[in-house]
Short mmCIF file of C-alpha atoms and ligand atoms in Angstrom, two decimals:
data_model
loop_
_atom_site.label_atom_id
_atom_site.label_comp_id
_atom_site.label_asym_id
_atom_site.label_seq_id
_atom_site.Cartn_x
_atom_site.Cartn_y
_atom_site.Cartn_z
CA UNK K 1 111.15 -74.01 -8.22
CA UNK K 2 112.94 -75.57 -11.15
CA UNK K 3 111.54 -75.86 -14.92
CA UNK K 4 110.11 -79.27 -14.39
CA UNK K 5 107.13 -77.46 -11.69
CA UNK K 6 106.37 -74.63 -14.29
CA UNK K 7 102.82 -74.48 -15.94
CA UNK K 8 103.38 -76.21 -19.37
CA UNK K 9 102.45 -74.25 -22.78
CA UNK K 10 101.57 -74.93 -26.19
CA UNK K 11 104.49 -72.92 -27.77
CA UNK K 12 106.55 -75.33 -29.24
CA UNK K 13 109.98 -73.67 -28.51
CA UNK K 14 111.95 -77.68 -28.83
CA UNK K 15 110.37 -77.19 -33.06
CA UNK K 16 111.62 -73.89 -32.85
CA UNK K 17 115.25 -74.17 -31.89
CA UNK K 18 115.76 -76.77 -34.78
CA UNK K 19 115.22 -73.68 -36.97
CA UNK K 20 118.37 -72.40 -35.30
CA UNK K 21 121.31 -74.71 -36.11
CA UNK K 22 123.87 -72.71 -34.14
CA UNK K 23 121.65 -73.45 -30.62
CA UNK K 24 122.54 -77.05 -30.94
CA UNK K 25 126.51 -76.18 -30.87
CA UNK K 26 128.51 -76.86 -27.78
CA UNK K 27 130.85 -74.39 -26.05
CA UNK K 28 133.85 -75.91 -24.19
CA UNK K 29 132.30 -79.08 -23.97
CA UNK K 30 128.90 -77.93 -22.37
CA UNK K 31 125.54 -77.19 -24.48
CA UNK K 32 125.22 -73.41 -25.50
CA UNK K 33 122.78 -71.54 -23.38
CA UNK K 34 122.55 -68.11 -25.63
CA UNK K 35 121.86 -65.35 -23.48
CA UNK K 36 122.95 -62.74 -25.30
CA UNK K 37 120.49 -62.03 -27.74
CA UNK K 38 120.31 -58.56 -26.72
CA UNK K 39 123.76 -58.40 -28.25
CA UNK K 40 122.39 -59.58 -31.58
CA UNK K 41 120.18 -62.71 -31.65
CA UNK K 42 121.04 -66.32 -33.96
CA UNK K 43 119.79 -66.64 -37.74
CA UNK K 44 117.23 -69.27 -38.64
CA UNK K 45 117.64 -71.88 -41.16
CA UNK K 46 115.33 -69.70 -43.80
CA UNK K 47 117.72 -66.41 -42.88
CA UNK K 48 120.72 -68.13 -43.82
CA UNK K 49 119.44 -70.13 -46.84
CA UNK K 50 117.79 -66.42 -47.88
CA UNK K 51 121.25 -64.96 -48.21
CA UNK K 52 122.37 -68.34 -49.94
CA UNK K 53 120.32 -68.33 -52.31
CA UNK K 54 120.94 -64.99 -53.38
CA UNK K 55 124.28 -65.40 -53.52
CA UNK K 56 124.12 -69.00 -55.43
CA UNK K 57 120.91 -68.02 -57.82
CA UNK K 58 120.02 -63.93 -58.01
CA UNK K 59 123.37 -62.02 -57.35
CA UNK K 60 123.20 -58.25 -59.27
CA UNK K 61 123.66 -55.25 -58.19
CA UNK K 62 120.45 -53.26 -57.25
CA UNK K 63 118.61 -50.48 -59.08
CA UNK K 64 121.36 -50.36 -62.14
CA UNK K 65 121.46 -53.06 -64.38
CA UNK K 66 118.14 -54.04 -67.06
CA UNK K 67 119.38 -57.97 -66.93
CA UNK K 68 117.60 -60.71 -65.43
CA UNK K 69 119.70 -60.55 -62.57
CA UNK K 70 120.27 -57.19 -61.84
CA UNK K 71 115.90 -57.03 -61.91
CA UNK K 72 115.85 -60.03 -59.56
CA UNK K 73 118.01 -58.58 -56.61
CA UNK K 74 116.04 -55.22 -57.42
CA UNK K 75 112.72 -56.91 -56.69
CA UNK K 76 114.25 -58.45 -53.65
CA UNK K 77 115.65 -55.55 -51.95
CA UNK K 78 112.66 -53.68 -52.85
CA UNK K 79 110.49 -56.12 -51.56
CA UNK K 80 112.29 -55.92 -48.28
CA UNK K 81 111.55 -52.37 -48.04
CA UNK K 82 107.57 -53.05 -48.55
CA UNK K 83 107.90 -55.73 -46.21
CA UNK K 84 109.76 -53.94 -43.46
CA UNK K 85 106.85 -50.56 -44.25
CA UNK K 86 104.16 -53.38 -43.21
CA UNK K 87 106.13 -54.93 -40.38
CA UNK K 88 105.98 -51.81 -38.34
CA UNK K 89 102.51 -50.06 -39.98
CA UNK K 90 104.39 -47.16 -42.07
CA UNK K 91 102.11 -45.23 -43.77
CA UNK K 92 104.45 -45.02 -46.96
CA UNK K 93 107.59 -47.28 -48.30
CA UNK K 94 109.46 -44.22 -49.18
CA UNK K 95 109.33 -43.39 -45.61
CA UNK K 96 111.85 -46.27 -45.17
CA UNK K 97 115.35 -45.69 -45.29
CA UNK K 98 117.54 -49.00 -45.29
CA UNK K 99 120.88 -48.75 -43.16
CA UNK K 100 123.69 -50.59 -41.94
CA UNK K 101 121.48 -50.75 -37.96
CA UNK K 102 120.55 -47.90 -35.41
CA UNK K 103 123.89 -46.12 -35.32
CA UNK K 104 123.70 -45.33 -38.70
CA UNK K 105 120.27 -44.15 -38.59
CA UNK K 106 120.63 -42.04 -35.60
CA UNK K 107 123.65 -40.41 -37.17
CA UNK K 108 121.57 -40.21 -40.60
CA UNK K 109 118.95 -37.80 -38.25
CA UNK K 110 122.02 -35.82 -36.54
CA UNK K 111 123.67 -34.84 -39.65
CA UNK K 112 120.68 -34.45 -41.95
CA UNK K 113 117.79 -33.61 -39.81
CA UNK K 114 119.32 -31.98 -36.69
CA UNK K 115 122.68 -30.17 -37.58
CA UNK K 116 121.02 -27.80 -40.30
CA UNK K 117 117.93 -27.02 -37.62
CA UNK K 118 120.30 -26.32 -34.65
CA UNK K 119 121.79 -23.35 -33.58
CA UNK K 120 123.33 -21.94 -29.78
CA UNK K 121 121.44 -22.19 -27.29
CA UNK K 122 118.95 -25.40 -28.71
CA UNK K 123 118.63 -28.32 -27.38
CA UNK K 124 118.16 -31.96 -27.75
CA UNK K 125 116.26 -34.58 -25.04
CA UNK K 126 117.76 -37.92 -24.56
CA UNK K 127 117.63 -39.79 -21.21
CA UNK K 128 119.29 -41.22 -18.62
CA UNK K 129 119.08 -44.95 -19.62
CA UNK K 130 120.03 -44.39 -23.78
CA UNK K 131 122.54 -46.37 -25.74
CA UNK K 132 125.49 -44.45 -26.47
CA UNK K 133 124.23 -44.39 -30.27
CA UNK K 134 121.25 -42.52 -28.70
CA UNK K 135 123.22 -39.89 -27.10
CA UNK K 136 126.65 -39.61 -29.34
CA UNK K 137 125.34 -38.56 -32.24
CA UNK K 138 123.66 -35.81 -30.60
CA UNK K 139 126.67 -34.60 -28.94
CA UNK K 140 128.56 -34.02 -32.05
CA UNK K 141 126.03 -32.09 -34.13
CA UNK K 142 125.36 -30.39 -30.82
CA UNK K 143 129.46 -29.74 -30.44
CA UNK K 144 128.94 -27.96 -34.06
CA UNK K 145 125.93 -25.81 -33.38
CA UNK K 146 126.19 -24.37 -29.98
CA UNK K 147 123.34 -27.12 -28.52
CA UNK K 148 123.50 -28.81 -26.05
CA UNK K 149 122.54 -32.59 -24.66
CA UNK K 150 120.22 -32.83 -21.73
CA UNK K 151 118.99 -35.98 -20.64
CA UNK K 152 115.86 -36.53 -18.40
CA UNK K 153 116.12 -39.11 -15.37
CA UNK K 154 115.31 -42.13 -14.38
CA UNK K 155 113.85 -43.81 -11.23
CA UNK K 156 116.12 -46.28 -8.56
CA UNK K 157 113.92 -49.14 -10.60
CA UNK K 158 114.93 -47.99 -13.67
CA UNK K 159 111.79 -46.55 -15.20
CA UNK K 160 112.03 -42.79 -17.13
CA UNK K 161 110.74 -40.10 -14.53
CA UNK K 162 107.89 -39.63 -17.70
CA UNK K 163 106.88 -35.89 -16.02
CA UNK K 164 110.24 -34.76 -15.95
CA UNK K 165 110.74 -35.99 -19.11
CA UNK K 166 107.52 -33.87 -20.38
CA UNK K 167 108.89 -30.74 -18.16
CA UNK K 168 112.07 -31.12 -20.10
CA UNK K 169 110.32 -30.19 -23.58
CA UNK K 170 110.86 -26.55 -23.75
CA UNK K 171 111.05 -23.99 -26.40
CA UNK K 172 115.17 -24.86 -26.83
CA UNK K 173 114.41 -28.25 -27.45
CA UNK K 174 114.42 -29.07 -31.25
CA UNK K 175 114.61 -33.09 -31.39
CA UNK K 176 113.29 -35.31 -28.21
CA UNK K 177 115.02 -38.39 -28.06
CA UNK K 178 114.53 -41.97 -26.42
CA UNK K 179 114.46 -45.36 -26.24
CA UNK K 180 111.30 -47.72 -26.90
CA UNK K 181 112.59 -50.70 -24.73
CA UNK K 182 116.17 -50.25 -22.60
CA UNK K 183 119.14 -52.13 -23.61
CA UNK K 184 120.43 -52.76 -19.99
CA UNK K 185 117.43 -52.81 -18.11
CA UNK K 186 114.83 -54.08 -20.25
CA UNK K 187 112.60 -51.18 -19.22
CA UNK K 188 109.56 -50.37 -22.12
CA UNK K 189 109.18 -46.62 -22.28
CA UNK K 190 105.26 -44.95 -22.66
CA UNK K 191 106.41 -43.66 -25.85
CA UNK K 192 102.72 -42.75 -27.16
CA UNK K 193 102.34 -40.60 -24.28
CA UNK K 194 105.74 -39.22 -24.67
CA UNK K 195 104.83 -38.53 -28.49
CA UNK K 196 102.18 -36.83 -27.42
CA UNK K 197 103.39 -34.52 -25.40
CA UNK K 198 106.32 -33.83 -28.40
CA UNK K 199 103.15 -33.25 -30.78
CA UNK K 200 101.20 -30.64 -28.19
CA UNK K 201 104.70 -28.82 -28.29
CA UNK K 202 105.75 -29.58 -31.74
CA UNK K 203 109.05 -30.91 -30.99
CA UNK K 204 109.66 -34.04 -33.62
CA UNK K 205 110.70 -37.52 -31.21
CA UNK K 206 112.69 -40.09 -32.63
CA UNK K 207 112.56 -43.03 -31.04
CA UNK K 208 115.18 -46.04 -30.87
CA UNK K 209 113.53 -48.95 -31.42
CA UNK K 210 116.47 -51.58 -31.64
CA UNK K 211 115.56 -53.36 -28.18
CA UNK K 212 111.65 -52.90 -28.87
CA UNK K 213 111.18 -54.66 -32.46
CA UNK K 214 112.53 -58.18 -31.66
CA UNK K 215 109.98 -58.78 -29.24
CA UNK K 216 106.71 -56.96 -29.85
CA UNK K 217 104.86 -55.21 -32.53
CA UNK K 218 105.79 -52.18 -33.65
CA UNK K 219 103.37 -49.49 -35.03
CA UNK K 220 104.97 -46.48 -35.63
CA UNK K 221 101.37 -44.38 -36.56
CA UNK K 222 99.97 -45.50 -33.09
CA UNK K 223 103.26 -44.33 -31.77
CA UNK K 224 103.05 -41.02 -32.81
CA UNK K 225 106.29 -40.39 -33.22
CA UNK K 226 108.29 -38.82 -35.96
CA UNK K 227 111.74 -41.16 -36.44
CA UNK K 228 112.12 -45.04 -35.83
CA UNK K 229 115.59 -46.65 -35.67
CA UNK K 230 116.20 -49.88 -35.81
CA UNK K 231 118.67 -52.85 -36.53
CA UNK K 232 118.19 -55.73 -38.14
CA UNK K 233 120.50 -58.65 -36.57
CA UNK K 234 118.81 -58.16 -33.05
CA UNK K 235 115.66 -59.34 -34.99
CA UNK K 236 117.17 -62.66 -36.84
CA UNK K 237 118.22 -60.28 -39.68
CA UNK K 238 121.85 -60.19 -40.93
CA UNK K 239 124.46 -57.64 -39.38
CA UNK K 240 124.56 -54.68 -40.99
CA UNK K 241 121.08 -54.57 -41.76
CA UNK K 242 118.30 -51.59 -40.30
CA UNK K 243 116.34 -49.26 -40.90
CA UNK K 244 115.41 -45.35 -40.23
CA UNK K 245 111.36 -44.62 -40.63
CA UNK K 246 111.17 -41.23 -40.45
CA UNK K 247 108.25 -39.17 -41.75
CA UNK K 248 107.67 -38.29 -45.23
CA UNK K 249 107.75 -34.42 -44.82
CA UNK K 250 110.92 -34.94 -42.51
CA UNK K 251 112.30 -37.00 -45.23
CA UNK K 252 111.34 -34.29 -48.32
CA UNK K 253 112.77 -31.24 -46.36
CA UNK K 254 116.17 -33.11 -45.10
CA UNK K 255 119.21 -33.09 -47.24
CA UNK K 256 121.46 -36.03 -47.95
CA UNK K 257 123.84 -37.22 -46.04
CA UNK K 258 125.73 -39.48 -47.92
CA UNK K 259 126.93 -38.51 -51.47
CA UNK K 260 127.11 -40.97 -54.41
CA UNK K 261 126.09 -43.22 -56.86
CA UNK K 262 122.13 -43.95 -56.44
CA UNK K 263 120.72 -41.16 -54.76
CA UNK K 264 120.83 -38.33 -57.37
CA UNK K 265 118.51 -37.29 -60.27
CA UNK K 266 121.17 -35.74 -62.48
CA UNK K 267 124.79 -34.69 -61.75
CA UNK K 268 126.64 -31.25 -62.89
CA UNK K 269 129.01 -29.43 -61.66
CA UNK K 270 126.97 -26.50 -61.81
CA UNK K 271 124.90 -28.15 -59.44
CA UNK K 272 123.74 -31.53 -58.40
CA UNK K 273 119.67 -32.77 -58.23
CA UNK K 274 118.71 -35.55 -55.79
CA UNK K 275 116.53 -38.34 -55.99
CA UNK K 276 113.27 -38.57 -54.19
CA UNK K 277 113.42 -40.80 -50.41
CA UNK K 278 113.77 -42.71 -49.56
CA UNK K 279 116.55 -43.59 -52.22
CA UNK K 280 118.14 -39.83 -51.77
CA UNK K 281 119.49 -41.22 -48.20
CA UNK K 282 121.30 -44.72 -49.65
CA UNK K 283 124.10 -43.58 -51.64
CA UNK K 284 126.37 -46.61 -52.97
CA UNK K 285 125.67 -50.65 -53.20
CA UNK K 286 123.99 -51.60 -50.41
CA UNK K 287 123.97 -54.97 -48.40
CA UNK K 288 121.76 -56.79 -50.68
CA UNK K 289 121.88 -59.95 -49.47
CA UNK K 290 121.64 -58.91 -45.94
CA UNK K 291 118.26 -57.11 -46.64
CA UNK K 292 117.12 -60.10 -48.37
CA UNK K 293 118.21 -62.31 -45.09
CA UNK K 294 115.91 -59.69 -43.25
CA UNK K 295 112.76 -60.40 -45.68
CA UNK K 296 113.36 -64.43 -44.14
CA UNK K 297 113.35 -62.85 -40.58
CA UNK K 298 110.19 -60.82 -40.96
CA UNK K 299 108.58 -64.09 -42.17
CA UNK K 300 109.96 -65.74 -39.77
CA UNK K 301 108.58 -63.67 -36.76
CA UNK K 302 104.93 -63.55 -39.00
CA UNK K 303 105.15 -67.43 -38.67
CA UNK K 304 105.26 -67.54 -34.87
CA UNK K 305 103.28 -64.25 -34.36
CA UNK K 306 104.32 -61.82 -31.50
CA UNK K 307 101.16 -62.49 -29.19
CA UNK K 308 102.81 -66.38 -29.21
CA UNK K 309 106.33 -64.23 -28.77
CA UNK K 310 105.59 -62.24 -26.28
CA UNK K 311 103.60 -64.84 -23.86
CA UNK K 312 106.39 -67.42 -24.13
CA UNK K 313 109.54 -64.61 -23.29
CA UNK K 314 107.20 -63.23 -21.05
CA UNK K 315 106.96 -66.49 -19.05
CA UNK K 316 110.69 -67.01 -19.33
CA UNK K 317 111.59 -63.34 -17.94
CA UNK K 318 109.37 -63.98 -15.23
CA UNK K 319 110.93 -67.94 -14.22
CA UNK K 320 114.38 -66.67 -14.82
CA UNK K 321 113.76 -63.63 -12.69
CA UNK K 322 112.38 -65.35 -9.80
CA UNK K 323 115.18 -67.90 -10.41
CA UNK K 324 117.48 -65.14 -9.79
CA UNK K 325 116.27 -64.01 -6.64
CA UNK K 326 116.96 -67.27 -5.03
CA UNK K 327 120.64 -66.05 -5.46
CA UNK K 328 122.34 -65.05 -1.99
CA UNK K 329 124.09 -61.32 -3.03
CA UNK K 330 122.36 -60.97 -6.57
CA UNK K 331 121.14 -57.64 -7.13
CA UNK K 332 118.50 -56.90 -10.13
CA UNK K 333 119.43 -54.06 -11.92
CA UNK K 334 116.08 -52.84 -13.92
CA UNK K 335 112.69 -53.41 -12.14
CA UNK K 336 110.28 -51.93 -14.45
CA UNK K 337 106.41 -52.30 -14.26
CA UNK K 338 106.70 -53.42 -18.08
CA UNK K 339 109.63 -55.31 -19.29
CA UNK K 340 111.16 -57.25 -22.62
CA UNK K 341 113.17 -60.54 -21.11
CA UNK K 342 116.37 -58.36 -20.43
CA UNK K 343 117.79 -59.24 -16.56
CA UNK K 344 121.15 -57.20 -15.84
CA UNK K 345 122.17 -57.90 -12.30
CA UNK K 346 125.47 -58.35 -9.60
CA UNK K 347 126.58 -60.61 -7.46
CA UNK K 348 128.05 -58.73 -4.46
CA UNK K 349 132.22 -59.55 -4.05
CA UNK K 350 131.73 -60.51 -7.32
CA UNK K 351 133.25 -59.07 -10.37
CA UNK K 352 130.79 -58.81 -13.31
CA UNK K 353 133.76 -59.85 -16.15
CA UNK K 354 135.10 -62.58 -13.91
CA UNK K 355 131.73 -64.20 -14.03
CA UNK K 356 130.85 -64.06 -17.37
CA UNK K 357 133.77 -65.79 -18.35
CA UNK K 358 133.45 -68.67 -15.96
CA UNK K 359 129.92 -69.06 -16.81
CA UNK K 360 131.23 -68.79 -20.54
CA UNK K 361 133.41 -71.79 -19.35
CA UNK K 362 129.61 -73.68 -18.39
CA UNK K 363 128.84 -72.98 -21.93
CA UNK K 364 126.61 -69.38 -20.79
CA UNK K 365 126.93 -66.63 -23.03
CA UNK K 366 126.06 -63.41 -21.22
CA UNK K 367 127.55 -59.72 -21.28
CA UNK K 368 128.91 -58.29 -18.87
CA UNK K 369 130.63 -54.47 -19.04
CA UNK K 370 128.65 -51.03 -19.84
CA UNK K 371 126.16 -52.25 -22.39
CA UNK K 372 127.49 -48.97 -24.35
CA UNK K 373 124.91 -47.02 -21.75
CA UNK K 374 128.06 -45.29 -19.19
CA UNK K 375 125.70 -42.65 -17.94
CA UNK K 376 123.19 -45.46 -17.21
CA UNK K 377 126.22 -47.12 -15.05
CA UNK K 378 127.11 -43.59 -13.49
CA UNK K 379 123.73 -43.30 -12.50
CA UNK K 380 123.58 -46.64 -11.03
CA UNK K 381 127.28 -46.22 -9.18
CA UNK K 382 129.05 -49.09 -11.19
CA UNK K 383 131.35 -49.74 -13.94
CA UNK K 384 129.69 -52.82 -15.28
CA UNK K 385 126.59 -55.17 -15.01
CA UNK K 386 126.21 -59.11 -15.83
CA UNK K 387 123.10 -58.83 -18.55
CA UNK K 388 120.99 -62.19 -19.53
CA UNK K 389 118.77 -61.15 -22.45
CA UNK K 390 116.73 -63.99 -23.61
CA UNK K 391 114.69 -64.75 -27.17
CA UNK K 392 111.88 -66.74 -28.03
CA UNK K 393 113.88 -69.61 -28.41
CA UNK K 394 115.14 -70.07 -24.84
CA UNK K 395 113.97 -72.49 -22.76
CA UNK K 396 112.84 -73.14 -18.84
CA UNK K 397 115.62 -75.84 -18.70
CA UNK K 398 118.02 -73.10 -20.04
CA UNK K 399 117.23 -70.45 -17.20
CA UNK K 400 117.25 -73.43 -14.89
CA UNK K 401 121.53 -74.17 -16.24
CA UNK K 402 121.89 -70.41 -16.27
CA UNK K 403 121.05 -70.70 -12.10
CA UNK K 404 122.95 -73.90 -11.62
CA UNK K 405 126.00 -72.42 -13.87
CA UNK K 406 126.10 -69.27 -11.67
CA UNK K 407 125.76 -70.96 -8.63
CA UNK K 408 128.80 -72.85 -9.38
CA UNK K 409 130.70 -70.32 -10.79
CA UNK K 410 130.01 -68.04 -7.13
CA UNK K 411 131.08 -70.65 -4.98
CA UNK K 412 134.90 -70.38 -7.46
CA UNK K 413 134.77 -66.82 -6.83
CA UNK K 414 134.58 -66.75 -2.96
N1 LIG T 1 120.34 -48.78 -29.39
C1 LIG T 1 120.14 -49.81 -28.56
C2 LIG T 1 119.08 -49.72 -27.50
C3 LIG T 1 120.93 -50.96 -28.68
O1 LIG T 1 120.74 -51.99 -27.84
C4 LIG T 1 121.93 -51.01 -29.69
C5 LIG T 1 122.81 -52.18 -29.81
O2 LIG T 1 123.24 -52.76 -28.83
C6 LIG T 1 122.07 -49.92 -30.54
C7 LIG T 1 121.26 -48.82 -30.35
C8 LIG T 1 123.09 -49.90 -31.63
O3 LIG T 1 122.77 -50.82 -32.61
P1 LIG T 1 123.77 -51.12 -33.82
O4 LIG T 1 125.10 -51.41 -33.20
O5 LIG T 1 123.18 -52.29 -34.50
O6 LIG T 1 123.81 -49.91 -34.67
#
């Protein structure tokens, strides 16, 4: 089957990739086919003109200054935080914290939410198939408290063992921990059911969302659960851009983390008052013009709509992976029941790195390596994967180069 047999459909992905100026670059003389959006994704036209502007027209410094400016770049930042509270259903803005991505946000939990709960003999739940900055974090506040890091299993096909994970929730446990959609294996996690079972045992879940918001909607009340990480330039946004949604009562009772300008009430050295969250939890100038880059992605994905999203990289994960299969040697590393478009997979007497860069040399930009998920790797038996993650704006004809590209590249290898 190549792209030319497959059904036809209205979403206009050749519009949509003239948003994207970097797509139409070309990588040692080939076309670029981008598979690494898993790794962070490319920046429309209206993300990068966003952060222009700013710069050009609007620059200030946030929350400090009563000039034009300074009230302009205030609105703006603000108005990414009401947009962001909408974009995933949050009950409140001040339940919206506004970080450099997940790893920030996840620590901002460990230090401020978990460390002063935890003491010998606790516990915190993470899995099998978490990004390191979903398992880290917890080891260090753990390695100061006496805790300790368990991590629930997974099945040969890469799906969380969900009843072990819900035997796992004892007493000890003071913080469950997992992933919405898998970084390596593309896996979506029942995370209502797993919140659930957190709130029938009343053990808070946060939940990393960094794989799950760039491809479907994200409603953190239906979830049910009690944290949301996320980053934003997996999701068109700027790097060092994302977001912690946490809770309001989490958010009254924790204290800061960070110390500094912006976050207090009044400052003694008798003793210091805080400011209310979310703004208690961003100490120092923040990256303005990032967060107004991610207001342009959020009306970016509104444009397109993730029912549009989601049937279009649904189609493509399905070609690609079928695609795939027609591979002599090529393992798939993730079959899930439910999947975002991630495909890691090997190519037996193949090295994963030696790949990637030939197919880099076709102009294909995959990962290959750990995918910052080792235990993930130890549980599979291997040091490294090849992963194609794909976006709304890949196309049929790109899977089909992808094939052609690898093809190639194994018959250099042998
Ligand atoms: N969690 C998952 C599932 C990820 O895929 C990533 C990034 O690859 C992260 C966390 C860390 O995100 P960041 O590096 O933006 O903090």
């Amino acid at each position: 089957m190549t792209a030319t047999t497959s059904t036809p459909t209205d979403f206009d992905v050749r519009r949509i990739r003239a948003d994207f100026p970097l797509l139409a670059r070309r990588v040692h003389g080939k076309p670029l086919v981008y598979l690494d959006n898993a790794n962070t994704s490319q920046k429309p036209l209206a993300v990068i003109e966003a952060m222009n502007t700013h710069y050009r027209e609007h620059n200030a410094n946030v929350s400090r200054a009563v000039h034009q400016l300074g009230e302009e770049a205030t609105a703006a930042y603000e108005g990414t935080r009401d947009k962001l509270a909408r974009f995933i259903n949050a009950d409140s803005r001040d339940e919206l914290i506004l970080t450099s991505g997940t790893t920030q946000s996840t620590n901002l939990v460990a230090y401020s939410y978990a460390l002063p709960r935890l003491q010998a003999g606790d516990t915190i739940l993470t899995s099998v198939m978490e990004h390191h900055a979903n398992i880290v974090p917890w080891q260090l506040v753990a390695a100061r408290s006496g805790a300790t890091v368990k991590a629930a299993p997974i099945s040969e096909r890469g799906e969380l063992i969900v009843e072990q994970y819900i035997d796992l929730l004892t007493p000890e446990v003071k913080l469950a921990c997992v992933t919405h959609v898998s970084n390596v294996l593309g896996t979506v996690n029942p995370v209502r059911e797993i919140a659930k079972a957190c709130r029938k045992r009343g053990i808070p879940l946060l939940v990393d969302g960094s794989q799950a918001v760039p491809h479907r909607p994200v409603d953190v009340q239906a979830l049910g659960c009690d944290f949301y990480a996320f980053t934003g330039h997996k999701m068109l946004a700027p790097t060092g851009t994302g977001a912690l949604w946490a809770k309001a009562e989490h958010l009254e009772a924790m204290p800061p983390f960070f110390g500094g300008g912006e976050m207090i009430r009044e400052v003694r050295f008798s003793a210091t008052t805080f400011a209310a969250p979310p703004h208690k939890f961003e100490a120092g100038t923040p990256n303005i013009a990032g967060f107004v880059g991610m207001s342009a992605a959020i009306d970016y994905y509104q444009s397109l709509g993730f029912e549009a999203i989601q049937a279009w990289e649904q189609q493509l994960l399905a070609y690609a992976t079928e695609r795939l299969h027609e591979i002599p040697g090529l393992r798939i590393i993730g079959e899930a029941a439910e999947k975002e478009p991630v495909i890691s997979f090997l190519i037996d007497g193949a090295q994963a790195t030696d790949l990637a860069t030939l197919l880099d040399l076709e102009g294909v930009a995959v990962r290959s390596g750990h995918h910052c998920a080792h235990p993930l790797m130890q549980f599979y038996g291997v040091p490294a994967t090849l992963r194609a993650s794909l976006a709304f704006y890949n196309t049929l004809e790109e899977m089909d180069a992808f094939v052609a590209a690898l093809l190639k590249v194994r018959r250099l290898l042998r």
